[in-house]
Amino acid sequence: MEKVENRIDQAKLDALVSRAVGDLSAGYGGVMVSLGNRLGLYKAMAGAGPLTSSELAARAGCAERYVREWLGSQVAGGYVTYHASSGTYELSPEQALVLAEEDSPVFIPHAWAVPASMWADENKAVEAFRTGKGIAWGDHDGRLYCGVAAFYRNAYKASLVAEWLPALGGGIEKKLRTGARVADIGCGHGHSTVLMAKAFPTSRFHGFDIHPESIIEARKVAAEAGVSDRVTFTTARADSYPGTDYDLICFFDCLHDMGDPVAAAAHAAKVIAGEGSVMLVEPFANDRVEDNVSPVARIYYAASTTICCAHAISDGGHLVLGAQAGEARLADVFRKAGFSRFRRALETPFNLILEARL
């Protein structure tokens, strides 16, 4: 029998090892990014020009020797610029957008809380694989909720009001300006609900989520934004939340997490106004596995394995879509639920923005 090593293509092996080392480097780097964010190191560098490690340590209130080593990791990863002639470190405007400016649509540090939670929950995932049981959203490490909410908040802030809502049909944007009734299903910490409430003060918004702790946080977010007079948050399931005649029903990156998405869509069909719209925002995906080969798809498949599919299974598992469902499968869900019109309104590298109407 031919030995395996005799069939090895060395070039392919070297390329795979290089990719694996790059991935390992990124994992280590994520810890450094999280530390830099929590310690205020990036913010201390933003707009400050070249700094020595001692100057940065003083600005951030940290020990210089740790800061110096951390800076080395940032230079190695391309996240900080090093000036060898002066022995100083600088955060460029582009690097600041990604690492220091929390309202930037490309701010990334909070996203690292999600893989941190996945590592913390590894034993739960192992058990789920072996037993086929699910893992409910509320049973995950607490960093998951904060990481997801903060990561999506900035994307929604940049695009939801300015681009996504205007792309919907049925005069939805006009209704929102004159006074509409809106349900935000799976609202989490309420950032999407609050963004809409701030933009359309004459409308009324109702956020629903099954996770009580998220609802508590959402009420705080609404109060801090000064929109509590037109926003309510209630613990409720996607297939039984209260209210009728909603002009707009939103599912922001959550339908694929549900154990029975058809039931959720069917309930939307019952409570939506006659000319209302469902806005479905889902992770970007093509319909075939072979067409979902990219860094973004890899992120979504990985998160889906331990978070999205795991929750859907814990929630009954009638139809476990996963985070790479694709437009065709999502359209089929709404067709079965009684909607006759379904279209892609917009797309981004991270999301599909879909619209369903009766």
mmCIF file of C-alpha atoms in Angstrom, residues 28-49 51 56 59-60 62 67 70-71 73-75 77-81 90-92 95-102 107-110 112:
data_model
loop_
_atom_site.group_PDB
_atom_site.id
_atom_site.type_symbol
_atom_site.label_atom_id
_atom_site.label_comp_id
_atom_site.label_asym_id
_atom_site.label_seq_id
_atom_site.Cartn_x
_atom_site.Cartn_y
_atom_site.Cartn_z
ATOM 1 C CA TYR A 28 -3.685 35.544 19.441
ATOM 2 C CA GLY A 29 -4.113 38.993 17.930
ATOM 3 C CA GLY A 30 -7.757 39.110 18.928
ATOM 4 C CA VAL A 31 -6.781 38.917 22.584
ATOM 5 C CA MET A 32 -4.451 41.862 22.042
ATOM 6 C CA VAL A 33 -7.190 43.862 20.303
ATOM 7 C CA SER A 34 -9.584 43.230 23.167
ATOM 8 C CA LEU A 35 -6.956 44.292 25.711
ATOM 9 C CA GLY A 36 -6.135 47.419 23.730
ATOM 10 C CA ASN A 37 -9.806 48.335 23.665
ATOM 11 C CA ARG A 38 -10.525 47.622 27.330
ATOM 12 C CA LEU A 39 -7.435 49.469 28.517
ATOM 13 C CA GLY A 40 -8.066 52.506 26.310
ATOM 14 C CA LEU A 41 -4.751 52.126 24.516
ATOM 15 C CA TYR A 42 -6.155 52.698 21.039
ATOM 16 C CA LYS A 43 -8.136 55.719 22.182
ATOM 17 C CA ALA A 44 -5.031 57.159 23.833
ATOM 18 C CA MET A 45 -3.180 56.847 20.522
ATOM 19 C CA ALA A 46 -5.921 58.199 18.259
ATOM 20 C CA GLY A 47 -4.996 61.626 16.939
ATOM 21 C CA ALA A 48 -1.951 61.859 19.218
ATOM 22 C CA GLY A 49 0.706 61.416 16.548
ATOM 23 C CA LEU A 51 4.270 58.248 20.834
ATOM 24 C CA LEU A 56 1.414 55.870 25.718
ATOM 25 C CA ARG A 59 -1.641 58.519 28.723
ATOM 26 C CA ALA A 60 -3.472 55.228 29.310
ATOM 27 C CA CYS A 62 -0.745 51.402 32.277
ATOM 28 C CA VAL A 67 2.498 48.443 26.847
ATOM 29 C CA TRP A 70 1.614 44.990 23.378
ATOM 30 C CA LEU A 71 2.782 47.596 20.875
ATOM 31 C CA SER A 73 2.161 42.755 18.729
ATOM 32 C CA GLN A 74 0.282 45.618 17.096
ATOM 33 C CA VAL A 75 3.159 46.514 14.798
ATOM 34 C CA GLY A 77 -0.087 42.618 12.980
ATOM 35 C CA GLY A 78 -0.243 45.847 10.986
ATOM 36 C CA TYR A 79 -2.559 47.541 13.460
ATOM 37 C CA VAL A 80 -0.056 50.206 14.579
ATOM 38 C CA THR A 81 2.686 51.982 12.597
ATOM 39 C CA GLU A 90 1.437 55.854 15.717
ATOM 40 C CA LEU A 91 -2.204 55.035 15.007
ATOM 41 C CA SER A 92 -3.156 56.177 11.511
ATOM 42 C CA GLN A 95 -6.410 52.305 12.009
ATOM 43 C CA ALA A 96 -8.297 54.600 14.377
ATOM 44 C CA LEU A 97 -11.553 54.029 12.491
ATOM 45 C CA VAL A 98 -11.206 50.278 12.989
ATOM 46 C CA LEU A 99 -9.751 50.240 16.498
ATOM 47 C CA ALA A 100 -10.466 53.470 18.401
ATOM 48 C CA GLU A 101 -13.647 55.170 17.212
ATOM 49 C CA GLU A 102 -16.569 53.331 18.801
ATOM 50 C CA PHE A 107 -15.073 49.452 14.614
ATOM 51 C CA ILE A 108 -14.051 45.853 15.332
ATOM 52 C CA PRO A 109 -12.826 45.297 18.943
ATOM 53 C CA HIS A 110 -16.203 44.368 20.444
ATOM 54 C CA TRP A 112 -13.827 39.656 19.580
#
